[in-house]
PDB file of C-alpha atoms in Angstrom:
ATOM      1  CA  MET S   1     291.183 114.108 -24.915  1.00 95.00           C
ATOM      2  CA  VAL S   2     291.528 117.081 -27.271  1.00 98.00           C
ATOM      3  CA  LEU S   3     293.304 116.783 -30.622  1.00 98.00           C
ATOM      4  CA  ILE S   4     295.190 119.896 -31.761  1.00 98.00           C
ATOM      5  CA  THR S   5     296.259 119.595 -35.386  1.00 97.00           C
ATOM      6  CA  GLY S   6     299.267 121.762 -36.035  1.00 94.00           C
ATOM      7  CA  GLY S   7     299.878 121.424 -32.324  1.00 94.00           C
ATOM      8  CA  MET S   8     303.652 121.567 -32.713  1.00 93.00           C
ATOM      9  CA  GLY S   9     303.269 125.068 -34.144  1.00 92.00           C
ATOM     10  CA  PHE S  10     303.575 128.451 -32.476  1.00 93.00           C
ATOM     11  CA  ILE S  11     299.922 128.853 -31.456  1.00 96.00           C
ATOM     12  CA  GLY S  12     299.354 125.115 -31.054  1.00 97.00           C
ATOM     13  CA  LEU S  13     301.940 124.622 -28.309  1.00 97.00           C
ATOM     14  CA  HIS S  14     300.597 127.515 -26.247  1.00 97.00           C
ATOM     15  CA  THR S  15     297.058 126.232 -26.777  1.00 98.00           C
ATOM     16  CA  ALA S  16     298.118 122.810 -25.510  1.00 98.00           C
ATOM     17  CA  ARG S  17     299.383 124.461 -22.319  1.00 98.00           C
ATOM     18  CA  LYS S  18     296.033 126.186 -21.743  1.00 98.00           C
ATOM     19  CA  PHE S  19     294.118 122.933 -22.196  1.00 98.00           C
ATOM     20  CA  LEU S  20     296.416 121.259 -19.667  1.00 98.00           C
ATOM     21  CA  ASP S  21     295.800 124.107 -17.243  1.00 97.00           C
ATOM     22  CA  ALA S  22     292.063 123.507 -17.684  1.00 97.00           C
ATOM     23  CA  GLY S  23     292.472 119.810 -16.798  1.00 97.00           C
ATOM     24  CA  GLU S  24     292.341 118.367 -20.314  1.00 97.00           C
ATOM     25  CA  ASN S  25     294.774 115.932 -21.923  1.00 97.00           C
ATOM     26  CA  VAL S  26     295.867 116.657 -25.481  1.00 98.00           C
ATOM     27  CA  VAL S  27     297.199 115.013 -28.623  1.00 98.00           C
ATOM     28  CA  ILE S  28     299.276 117.413 -30.693  1.00 97.00           C
ATOM     29  CA  THR S  29     300.271 116.614 -34.240  1.00 96.00           C
ATOM     30  CA  ARG S  30     303.540 117.281 -35.983  1.00 89.00           C
ATOM     31  CA  PHE S  31     304.564 117.042 -39.611  1.00 81.00           C
ATOM     32  CA  ARG S  32     308.292 117.801 -39.812  1.00 76.00           C
ATOM     33  CA  THR S  33     309.159 120.006 -36.850  1.00 78.00           C
ATOM     34  CA  TRP S  34     309.780 119.094 -33.231  1.00 84.00           C
ATOM     35  CA  ARG S  35     309.807 121.559 -30.349  1.00 88.00           C
ATOM     36  CA  GLU S  36     309.508 120.915 -26.625  1.00 91.00           C
ATOM     37  CA  PRO S  37     309.266 124.314 -24.898  1.00 92.00           C
ATOM     38  CA  SER S  38     310.006 124.756 -21.227  1.00 93.00           C
ATOM     39  CA  PHE S  39     306.347 125.482 -20.406  1.00 95.00           C
ATOM     40  CA  LEU S  40     305.498 121.916 -21.483  1.00 95.00           C
ATOM     41  CA  GLU S  41     308.525 120.320 -19.820  1.00 92.00           C
ATOM     42  CA  GLY S  42     307.715 116.917 -18.376  1.00 92.00           C
ATOM     43  CA  GLU S  43     304.334 116.688 -20.123  1.00 96.00           C
ATOM     44  CA  PHE S  44     305.334 115.030 -23.401  1.00 94.00           C
ATOM     45  CA  GLY S  45     304.483 111.340 -23.323  1.00 93.00           C
ATOM     46  CA  LYS S  46     302.199 111.887 -20.340  1.00 96.00           C
ATOM     47  CA  ARG S  47     299.367 114.419 -20.619  1.00 97.00           C
ATOM     48  CA  VAL S  48     300.646 115.581 -24.007  1.00 97.00           C
ATOM     49  CA  ILE S  49     300.839 112.914 -26.705  1.00 97.00           C
ATOM     50  CA  VAL S  50     302.786 113.867 -29.831  1.00 96.00           C
ATOM     51  CA  GLU S  51     301.843 112.115 -33.058  1.00 95.00           C
ATOM     52  CA  PRO S  52     303.079 112.580 -36.637  1.00 94.00           C
ATOM     53  CA  LEU S  53     300.180 113.281 -38.969  1.00 94.00           C
ATOM     54  CA  ASN S  54     299.739 114.108 -42.612  1.00 91.00           C
ATOM     55  CA  THR S  55     296.226 115.559 -42.659  1.00 93.00           C
ATOM     56  CA  ALA S  56     296.040 114.860 -46.399  1.00 91.00           C
ATOM     57  CA  SER S  57     295.653 111.164 -45.494  1.00 94.00           C
ATOM     58  CA  PRO S  58     292.048 110.356 -44.475  1.00 96.00           C
ATOM     59  CA  ALA S  59     292.990 106.960 -43.047  1.00 97.00           C
ATOM     60  CA  ASP S  60     295.711 108.446 -40.851  1.00 96.00           C
ATOM     61  CA  CYS S  61     293.344 111.111 -39.504  1.00 97.00           C
ATOM     62  CA  LEU S  62     290.664 108.619 -38.545  1.00 97.00           C
ATOM     63  CA  SER S  63     293.161 106.153 -37.079  1.00 97.00           C
ATOM     64  CA  LEU S  64     294.736 108.782 -34.840  1.00 97.00           C
ATOM     65  CA  ILE S  65     291.358 110.017 -33.568  1.00 98.00           C
ATOM     66  CA  ARG S  66     290.159 106.525 -32.799  1.00 97.00           C
ATOM     67  CA  ASN S  67     293.416 105.295 -31.245  1.00 97.00           C
ATOM     68  CA  HIS S  68     293.475 108.147 -28.733  1.00 97.00           C
ATOM     69  CA  LYS S  69     289.716 108.296 -28.146  1.00 97.00           C
ATOM     70  CA  VAL S  70     289.689 111.950 -29.149  1.00 98.00           C
ATOM     71  CA  GLU S  71     286.547 113.773 -28.003  1.00 98.00           C
ATOM     72  CA  SER S  72     287.033 117.126 -29.744  1.00 98.00           C
ATOM     73  CA  ILE S  73     289.374 118.763 -32.264  1.00 98.00           C
ATOM     74  CA  VAL S  74     291.058 122.145 -32.668  1.00 98.00           C
ATOM     75  CA  HIS S  75     292.167 122.308 -36.308  1.00 98.00           C
ATOM     76  CA  LEU S  76     295.138 124.687 -36.603  1.00 97.00           C
ATOM     77  CA  ALA S  77     297.266 122.817 -39.147  1.00 92.00           C
ATOM     78  CA  MET S  78     298.217 124.853 -42.201  1.00 84.00           C
ATOM     79  CA  PRO S  79     301.297 124.946 -44.474  1.00 77.00           C
ATOM     80  CA  GLY S  80     303.838 127.703 -43.958  1.00 74.00           C
ATOM     81  CA  LEU S  81     303.597 130.931 -45.930  1.00 72.00           C
ATOM     82  CA  ALA S  82     304.764 130.434 -49.529  1.00 71.00           C
ATOM     83  CA  ALA S  83     305.994 126.943 -48.638  1.00 76.00           C
ATOM     84  CA  LEU S  84     304.115 125.182 -51.429  1.00 82.00           C
ATOM     85  CA  SER S  85     303.104 125.714 -55.043  1.00 90.00           C
ATOM     86  CA  PRO S  86     299.553 127.031 -55.591  1.00 90.00           C
ATOM     87  CA  ALA S  87     298.241 123.597 -56.560  1.00 94.00           C
ATOM     88  CA  GLU S  88     299.938 121.821 -53.663  1.00 91.00           C
ATOM     89  CA  ASP S  89     298.816 124.544 -51.255  1.00 91.00           C
ATOM     90  CA  PHE S  90     295.226 123.942 -52.365  1.00 91.00           C
ATOM     91  CA  ARG S  91     295.540 120.175 -52.082  1.00 92.00           C
ATOM     92  CA  VAL S  92     297.068 120.165 -48.601  1.00 91.00           C
ATOM     93  CA  ASN S  93     294.714 122.766 -47.145  1.00 93.00           C
ATOM     94  CA  MET S  94     291.455 121.490 -48.561  1.00 95.00           C
ATOM     95  CA  LEU S  95     292.175 117.777 -48.142  1.00 95.00           C
ATOM     96  CA  GLY S  96     293.291 118.474 -44.594  1.00 96.00           C
ATOM     97  CA  LEU S  97     290.019 120.234 -43.828  1.00 97.00           C
ATOM     98  CA  ILE S  98     287.688 117.595 -45.258  1.00 97.00           C
ATOM     99  CA  ASN S  99     289.705 114.717 -43.795  1.00 97.00           C
ATOM    100  CA  ILE S 100     289.571 116.183 -40.289  1.00 98.00           C
ATOM    101  CA  LEU S 101     285.867 116.955 -40.598  1.00 98.00           C
ATOM    102  CA  GLU S 102     284.982 113.522 -41.919  1.00 98.00           C
ATOM    103  CA  ALA S 103     287.205 111.665 -39.457  1.00 98.00           C
ATOM    104  CA  GLY S 104     285.630 113.653 -36.657  1.00 98.00           C
ATOM    105  CA  ARG S 105     282.152 112.794 -37.925  1.00 98.00           C
ATOM    106  CA  VAL S 106     282.878 109.083 -38.224  1.00 98.00           C
ATOM    107  CA  ALA S 107     284.478 108.979 -34.768  1.00 97.00           C
ATOM    108  CA  GLY S 108     281.663 111.001 -33.210  1.00 97.00           C
ATOM    109  CA  VAL S 109     283.690 113.882 -31.777  1.00 98.00           C
ATOM    110  CA  GLN S 110     281.760 116.502 -29.838  1.00 97.00           C
ATOM    111  CA  ARG S 111     283.112 119.654 -31.492  1.00 98.00           C
ATOM    112  CA  ILE S 112     285.570 120.803 -34.137  1.00 98.00           C
ATOM    113  CA  SER S 113     286.995 124.326 -33.869  1.00 98.00           C
ATOM    114  CA  ILE S 114     288.556 125.563 -37.110  1.00 98.00           C
ATOM    115  CA  GLY S 115     291.344 128.117 -36.948  1.00 98.00           C
ATOM    116  CA  SER S 116     290.411 131.037 -39.184  1.00 98.00           C
ATOM    117  CA  SER S 117     292.054 134.463 -39.430  1.00 97.00           C
ATOM    118  CA  VAL S 118     291.661 138.229 -39.266  1.00 96.00           C
ATOM    119  CA  THR S 119     292.717 138.157 -42.932  1.00 95.00           C
ATOM    120  CA  VAL S 120     289.131 137.260 -43.892  1.00 97.00           C
ATOM    121  CA  TYR S 121     288.363 140.957 -43.257  1.00 96.00           C
ATOM    122  CA  GLY S 122     290.903 142.002 -45.906  1.00 92.00           C
ATOM    123  CA  GLY S 123     289.705 144.759 -48.206  1.00 90.00           C
ATOM    124  CA  MET S 124     287.455 146.441 -45.647  1.00 91.00           C
ATOM    125  CA  GLU S 125     288.175 150.145 -45.431  1.00 87.00           C
ATOM    126  CA  GLN S 126     287.862 150.423 -41.662  1.00 90.00           C
ATOM    127  CA  GLY S 127     287.057 148.530 -38.494  1.00 93.00           C
ATOM    128  CA  PRO S 128     286.245 147.440 -35.935  1.00 97.00           C
ATOM    129  CA  TYR S 129     285.625 144.069 -37.576  1.00 97.00           C
ATOM    130  CA  LYS S 130     282.536 142.151 -36.494  1.00 98.00           C
ATOM    131  CA  GLU S 131     281.644 138.552 -37.220  1.00 98.00           C
ATOM    132  CA  ASP S 132     278.315 139.398 -38.855  1.00 97.00           C
ATOM    133  CA  GLN S 133     279.842 141.755 -41.446  1.00 95.00           C
ATOM    134  CA  PRO S 134     279.875 140.500 -45.037  1.00 94.00           C
ATOM    135  CA  VAL S 135     283.423 139.795 -46.218  1.00 94.00           C
ATOM    136  CA  HIS S 136     284.843 140.239 -49.701  1.00 94.00           C
ATOM    137  CA  VAL S 137     285.075 137.259 -52.039  1.00 93.00           C
ATOM    138  CA  GLU S 138     288.480 138.442 -53.301  1.00 92.00           C
ATOM    139  CA  SER S 139     291.473 137.761 -51.067  1.00 91.00           C
ATOM    140  CA  GLY S 140     294.806 139.523 -50.968  1.00 88.00           C
ATOM    141  CA  SER S 141     296.656 136.525 -49.562  1.00 89.00           C
ATOM    142  CA  ALA S 142     296.612 132.741 -49.556  1.00 91.00           C
ATOM    143  CA  THR S 143     295.763 132.783 -45.853  1.00 92.00           C
ATOM    144  CA  GLY S 144     292.694 134.936 -46.422  1.00 94.00           C
ATOM    145  CA  ALA S 145     291.524 132.793 -49.327  1.00 94.00           C
ATOM    146  CA  PHE S 146     291.880 129.468 -47.543  1.00 95.00           C
ATOM    147  CA  LYS S 147     290.438 130.704 -44.251  1.00 97.00           C
ATOM    148  CA  LYS S 148     287.311 131.990 -45.999  1.00 97.00           C
ATOM    149  CA  ALA S 149     287.000 128.622 -47.727  1.00 97.00           C
ATOM    150  CA  PHE S 150     287.491 126.807 -44.400  1.00 97.00           C
ATOM    151  CA  GLU S 151     284.659 128.769 -42.830  1.00 98.00           C
ATOM    152  CA  ILE S 152     282.218 128.382 -45.724  1.00 97.00           C
ATOM    153  CA  LEU S 153     282.868 124.681 -46.296  1.00 97.00           C
ATOM    154  CA  GLY S 154     283.293 123.792 -42.629  1.00 98.00           C
ATOM    155  CA  LEU S 155     279.986 125.351 -41.606  1.00 98.00           C
ATOM    156  CA  HIS S 156     278.220 123.889 -44.656  1.00 98.00           C
ATOM    157  CA  TYR S 157     279.565 120.457 -43.753  1.00 98.00           C
ATOM    158  CA  ALA S 158     278.270 120.974 -40.214  1.00 98.00           C
ATOM    159  CA  ASP S 159     274.798 121.850 -41.533  1.00 98.00           C
ATOM    160  CA  ARG S 160     274.664 118.686 -43.619  1.00 98.00           C
ATOM    161  CA  THR S 161     276.010 116.360 -40.921  1.00 97.00           C
ATOM    162  CA  LYS S 162     274.573 118.075 -37.797  1.00 97.00           C
ATOM    163  CA  MET S 163     278.071 118.369 -36.355  1.00 97.00           C
ATOM    164  CA  ASP S 164     279.174 121.104 -33.954  1.00 98.00           C
ATOM    165  CA  VAL S 165     281.706 123.137 -35.955  1.00 98.00           C
ATOM    166  CA  ILE S 166     282.867 126.647 -35.088  1.00 98.00           C
ATOM    167  CA  ALA S 167     285.310 129.055 -36.727  1.00 98.00           C
ATOM    168  CA  LEU S 168     287.822 131.142 -34.774  1.00 98.00           C
ATOM    169  CA  ARG S 169     288.967 134.327 -36.531  1.00 98.00           C
ATOM    170  CA  ILE S 170     292.389 134.820 -34.987  1.00 98.00           C
ATOM    171  CA  GLY S 171     294.170 138.201 -35.030  1.00 96.00           C
ATOM    172  CA  VAL S 172     297.865 138.993 -35.471  1.00 96.00           C
ATOM    173  CA  ILE S 173     299.511 136.774 -32.864  1.00 97.00           C
ATOM    174  CA  TRP S 174     302.955 137.378 -31.399  1.00 97.00           C
ATOM    175  CA  GLY S 175     305.161 136.242 -28.539  1.00 97.00           C
ATOM    176  CA  PRO S 176     307.298 133.271 -27.456  1.00 96.00           C
ATOM    177  CA  LEU S 177     308.045 130.584 -30.090  1.00 95.00           C
ATOM    178  CA  TYR S 178     307.164 132.789 -33.086  1.00 93.00           C
ATOM    179  CA  HIS S 179     310.005 131.985 -35.468  1.00 85.00           C
ATOM    180  CA  SER S 180     309.350 133.304 -38.982  1.00 82.00           C
ATOM    181  CA  MET S 181     309.978 136.979 -38.077  1.00 82.00           C
ATOM    182  CA  PHE S 182     307.198 137.923 -40.477  1.00 85.00           C
ATOM    183  CA  ASN S 183     305.216 140.033 -38.011  1.00 90.00           C
ATOM    184  CA  LEU S 184     306.334 143.412 -36.704  1.00 94.00           C
ATOM    185  CA  PRO S 185     306.363 142.716 -32.937  1.00 95.00           C
ATOM    186  CA  SER S 186     308.870 139.900 -33.325  1.00 94.00           C
ATOM    187  CA  ARG S 187     311.133 141.908 -35.622  1.00 93.00           C
ATOM    188  CA  MET S 188     311.091 144.842 -33.220  1.00 95.00           C
ATOM    189  CA  VAL S 189     311.722 142.798 -30.078  1.00 96.00           C
ATOM    190  CA  HIS S 190     314.447 140.587 -31.551  1.00 95.00           C
ATOM    191  CA  GLY S 191     316.107 143.554 -33.226  1.00 94.00           C
ATOM    192  CA  ALA S 192     316.057 145.651 -30.056  1.00 95.00           C
ATOM    193  CA  LEU S 193     317.645 142.869 -28.014  1.00 95.00           C
ATOM    194  CA  LYS S 194     320.438 142.515 -30.556  1.00 93.00           C
ATOM    195  CA  GLY S 195     321.317 146.194 -30.100  1.00 89.00           C
ATOM    196  CA  GLY S 196     321.984 148.865 -32.661  1.00 83.00           C
ATOM    197  CA  THR S 197     319.305 150.305 -34.921  1.00 91.00           C
ATOM    198  CA  VAL S 198     316.195 148.465 -36.092  1.00 92.00           C
ATOM    199  CA  ASP S 199     315.355 150.210 -39.347  1.00 93.00           C
ATOM    200  CA  LEU S 200     311.787 149.526 -40.444  1.00 93.00           C
ATOM    201  CA  SER S 201     311.376 152.808 -42.273  1.00 90.00           C
ATOM    202  CA  GLY S 202     311.781 151.387 -45.762  1.00 82.00           C
ATOM    203  CA  ALA S 203     314.570 153.853 -46.477  1.00 61.00           C
ATOM    204  CA  ALA S 204     316.801 153.348 -49.506  1.00 48.00           C
ATOM    205  CA  GLY S 205     319.085 150.379 -49.001  1.00 48.00           C
ATOM    206  CA  VAL S 206     316.918 148.920 -46.221  1.00 51.00           C
ATOM    207  CA  PRO S 207     315.269 145.563 -47.122  1.00 53.00           C
ATOM    208  CA  GLY S 208     311.499 145.259 -46.903  1.00 58.00           C
ATOM    209  CA  GLY S 209     308.720 147.785 -47.289  1.00 71.00           C
ATOM    210  CA  PRO S 210     308.147 150.628 -44.845  1.00 87.00           C
ATOM    211  CA  SER S 211     306.288 150.270 -41.551  1.00 92.00           C
ATOM    212  CA  CYS S 212     304.445 153.530 -40.896  1.00 94.00           C
ATOM    213  CA  GLU S 213     303.999 154.977 -37.420  1.00 95.00           C
ATOM    214  CA  GLU S 214     300.235 155.499 -37.598  1.00 96.00           C
ATOM    215  CA  ASP S 215     299.264 152.172 -39.200  1.00 94.00           C
ATOM    216  CA  GLU S 216     297.563 149.870 -36.728  1.00 94.00           C
ATOM    217  CA  THR S 217     296.321 146.333 -36.351  1.00 94.00           C
ATOM    218  CA  ASP S 218     294.926 143.953 -33.737  1.00 96.00           C
ATOM    219  CA  LEU S 219     297.978 142.559 -31.935  1.00 97.00           C
ATOM    220  CA  CYS S 220     297.046 139.688 -29.636  1.00 98.00           C
ATOM    221  CA  TYR S 221     299.657 138.151 -27.337  1.00 98.00           C
ATOM    222  CA  VAL S 222     299.915 134.418 -27.911  1.00 98.00           C
ATOM    223  CA  LYS S 223     299.044 133.474 -24.323  1.00 98.00           C
ATOM    224  CA  ASP S 224     295.776 135.393 -24.598  1.00 98.00           C
ATOM    225  CA  CYS S 225     295.050 133.794 -27.972  1.00 98.00           C
ATOM    226  CA  ALA S 226     295.645 130.293 -26.611  1.00 98.00           C
ATOM    227  CA  ARG S 227     293.436 130.938 -23.596  1.00 98.00           C
ATOM    228  CA  ALA S 228     290.644 132.239 -25.828  1.00 98.00           C
ATOM    229  CA  ILE S 229     290.821 129.161 -28.055  1.00 98.00           C
ATOM    230  CA  GLN S 230     290.559 126.907 -25.023  1.00 98.00           C
ATOM    231  CA  ILE S 231     287.691 128.885 -23.496  1.00 98.00           C
ATOM    232  CA  VAL S 232     285.606 128.998 -26.669  1.00 98.00           C
ATOM    233  CA  HIS S 233     286.312 125.400 -27.634  1.00 98.00           C
ATOM    234  CA  THR S 234     285.227 124.027 -24.253  1.00 97.00           C
ATOM    235  CA  ALA S 235     282.217 126.314 -23.736  1.00 97.00           C
ATOM    236  CA  ARG S 236     279.125 124.187 -23.330  1.00 93.00           C
ATOM    237  CA  ASN S 237     276.592 126.514 -24.917  1.00 91.00           C
ATOM    238  CA  LEU S 238     277.570 128.865 -27.723  1.00 97.00           C
ATOM    239  CA  ASN S 239     275.111 131.217 -29.387  1.00 97.00           C
ATOM    240  CA  HIS S 240     277.128 131.580 -32.592  1.00 98.00           C
ATOM    241  CA  ARG S 241     279.448 129.619 -34.864  1.00 98.00           C
ATOM    242  CA  VAL S 242     282.029 132.307 -35.715  1.00 98.00           C
ATOM    243  CA  TYR S 243     284.110 134.149 -33.114  1.00 98.00           C
ATOM    244  CA  ASN S 244     286.813 136.801 -33.239  1.00 98.00           C
ATOM    245  CA  ILE S 245     289.893 136.124 -31.128  1.00 98.00           C
ATOM    246  CA  GLY S 246     292.219 139.071 -30.614  1.00 98.00           C
ATOM    247  CA  SER S 247     293.094 141.953 -28.339  1.00 98.00           C
ATOM    248  CA  GLY S 248     289.970 143.952 -29.085  1.00 97.00           C
ATOM    249  CA  LYS S 249     291.925 147.139 -29.766  1.00 96.00           C
ATOM    250  CA  GLY S 250     294.053 148.657 -32.490  1.00 96.00           C
ATOM    251  CA  THR S 251     297.747 149.065 -31.698  1.00 97.00           C
ATOM    252  CA  SER S 252     299.709 151.473 -33.868  1.00 96.00           C
ATOM    253  CA  ASN S 253     303.254 150.727 -34.937  1.00 96.00           C
ATOM    254  CA  ALA S 254     304.385 153.754 -32.930  1.00 97.00           C
ATOM    255  CA  GLN S 255     302.691 152.421 -29.783  1.00 97.00           C
ATOM    256  CA  LEU S 256     304.351 149.065 -30.302  1.00 97.00           C
ATOM    257  CA  ARG S 257     307.739 150.734 -30.789  1.00 97.00           C
ATOM    258  CA  ASP S 258     307.295 152.760 -27.598  1.00 97.00           C
ATOM    259  CA  ALA S 259     306.430 149.629 -25.616  1.00 97.00           C
ATOM    260  CA  VAL S 260     309.559 147.876 -26.894  1.00 97.00           C
ATOM    261  CA  LEU S 261     311.786 150.880 -26.104  1.00 96.00           C
ATOM    262  CA  LYS S 262     310.347 151.078 -22.593  1.00 96.00           C
ATOM    263  CA  THR S 263     311.319 147.450 -21.962  1.00 96.00           C
ATOM    264  CA  VAL S 264     314.620 147.554 -23.887  1.00 96.00           C
ATOM    265  CA  PRO S 265     316.050 151.022 -23.156  1.00 93.00           C
ATOM    266  CA  GLY S 266     318.875 152.083 -25.405  1.00 90.00           C
ATOM    267  CA  ALA S 267     317.443 150.432 -28.505  1.00 93.00           C
ATOM    268  CA  ARG S 268     316.658 152.501 -31.594  1.00 94.00           C
ATOM    269  CA  ILE S 269     313.715 151.675 -33.844  1.00 95.00           C
ATOM    270  CA  LEU S 270     313.020 153.653 -36.999  1.00 95.00           C
ATOM    271  CA  LEU S 271     309.563 153.824 -38.573  1.00 95.00           C
ATOM    272  CA  LYS S 272     308.280 155.875 -41.474  1.00 94.00           C
ATOM    273  CA  PRO S 273     306.236 158.875 -40.236  1.00 95.00           C
ATOM    274  CA  GLY S 274     302.537 159.071 -41.032  1.00 95.00           C
ATOM    275  CA  LYS S 275     300.216 156.523 -42.607  1.00 93.00           C
ATOM    276  CA  SER S 276     300.660 154.075 -45.474  1.00 89.00           C
ATOM    277  CA  SER S 277     298.401 154.051 -48.536  1.00 86.00           C
ATOM    278  CA  GLY S 278     296.723 150.948 -47.094  1.00 86.00           C
ATOM    279  CA  HIS S 279     295.970 152.545 -43.724  1.00 90.00           C
ATOM    280  CA  ARG S 280     292.691 151.488 -42.118  1.00 91.00           C
ATOM    281  CA  SER S 281     291.228 153.179 -39.060  1.00 91.00           C
ATOM    282  CA  ASN S 282     290.021 151.133 -36.074  1.00 94.00           C
ATOM    283  CA  ALA S 283     291.688 148.067 -37.560  1.00 94.00           C
ATOM    284  CA  TYR S 284     290.887 145.629 -34.788  1.00 96.00           C
ATOM    285  CA  LEU S 285     288.624 142.711 -33.983  1.00 98.00           C
ATOM    286  CA  ASP S 286     285.432 143.446 -32.074  1.00 98.00           C
ATOM    287  CA  LEU S 287     285.247 141.049 -29.112  1.00 98.00           C
ATOM    288  CA  SER S 288     281.660 141.749 -28.042  1.00 98.00           C
ATOM    289  CA  ARG S 289     280.406 138.358 -29.209  1.00 98.00           C
ATOM    290  CA  VAL S 290     283.104 136.184 -27.642  1.00 98.00           C
ATOM    291  CA  SER S 291     282.997 138.205 -24.436  1.00 98.00           C
ATOM    292  CA  ALA S 292     279.211 137.893 -24.123  1.00 98.00           C
ATOM    293  CA  ASP S 293     279.175 134.156 -24.844  1.00 98.00           C
ATOM    294  CA  THR S 294     282.262 133.035 -22.905  1.00 98.00           C
ATOM    295  CA  GLY S 295     283.458 135.902 -20.702  1.00 97.00           C
ATOM    296  CA  TYR S 296     286.825 136.050 -22.483  1.00 97.00           C
ATOM    297  CA  GLN S 297     288.847 139.233 -22.062  1.00 97.00           C
ATOM    298  CA  PRO S 298     292.540 139.668 -22.919  1.00 97.00           C
ATOM    299  CA  GLU S 299     294.911 139.798 -19.951  1.00 98.00           C
ATOM    300  CA  PHE S 300     298.019 141.182 -21.672  1.00 98.00           C
ATOM    301  CA  THR S 301     298.518 144.771 -22.784  1.00 97.00           C
ATOM    302  CA  THR S 302     301.090 145.674 -25.425  1.00 97.00           C
ATOM    303  CA  GLU S 303     303.555 146.680 -22.687  1.00 97.00           C
ATOM    304  CA  THR S 304     303.061 143.605 -20.491  1.00 98.00           C
ATOM    305  CA  GLY S 305     303.239 141.386 -23.564  1.00 98.00           C
ATOM    306  CA  VAL S 306     306.546 142.928 -24.665  1.00 98.00           C
ATOM    307  CA  SER S 307     307.911 142.571 -21.131  1.00 98.00           C
ATOM    308  CA  ASP S 308     306.937 138.888 -20.973  1.00 97.00           C
ATOM    309  CA  TYR S 309     308.352 138.244 -24.459  1.00 97.00           C
ATOM    310  CA  VAL S 310     311.664 139.941 -23.645  1.00 97.00           C
ATOM    311  CA  ALA S 311     311.962 137.957 -20.407  1.00 96.00           C
ATOM    312  CA  TRP S 312     311.397 134.729 -22.368  1.00 96.00           C
ATOM    313  CA  LEU S 313     314.097 135.562 -24.912  1.00 95.00           C
ATOM    314  CA  LYS S 314     316.560 136.668 -22.235  1.00 94.00           C
ATOM    315  CA  THR S 315     316.445 133.224 -20.651  1.00 92.00           C
ATOM    316  CA  GLY S 316     318.144 131.866 -23.764  1.00 87.00           C
ATOM    317  CA  ASN S 317     315.150 130.807 -25.843  1.00 84.00           C
ATOM    318  CA  PRO S 318     315.939 131.383 -29.533  1.00 80.00           C
ATOM    319  CA  ASN S 319     312.453 132.595 -30.483  1.00 81.00           C
TER     320      ASN S 319
END
């Protein structure tokens, strides 16, 4: 039995599916939201157990792990962007981390995989980003700050308790069930399907900053991300404790736009020409380590990911 905290979230639900495909049963936690996607139809209450959990409560964490005889944990729970005040954000994130770690220790779980992020590489002038590179102490976002803290404290806790704890540095993830419309792939795909012009150029009168054609990032389709999490988490022998999870290549905004237009002909997507002031070359996650240790390789390209995403939305799914 695998516990996925934040399992009712975007990445969590897809990760649950991959664990089921690998023959594992899962407990997924929810806080306020409830979603039962078609790819998990018929599994809730059977191989997928859904439990409410406030990770800030140590007693609740331990009780859930013991009640379901959880053997390992994937910790993905995190508050939404800008959902809490700075103090409350700190409390929820850090209490959640220590409570899951300590509950796992007391219950004797085999491994805890902590969801980290590509944002830990923020401030680096260029990629590709490798796990053994030193990262900056300063963080440009709450996500980057907390994920660095998760890694440092989680691995330190593992050293002191002799637990098996690993950190998964996850790239920019997109695809079915993504609902905040914060990332560019979702805005492009949803906008194209609605018809008309998707203006991401930052022109006068257009909300939001500009998205420049030549800027790039590591865009990993959610099904690949979920499969990588499952593969790394269940690997028997790992040579490292930090792994990148992404596409392993930089995708420019122009390449993403072209993939969307190929799948949704007739759409119009406007980007600002050139590069932004924050442009970084080779801005992608190096996958050499995870590939060598587990054999993981992404299956989806940008084009096949867009095609799969569009097909999902066209069946009537809202996000």
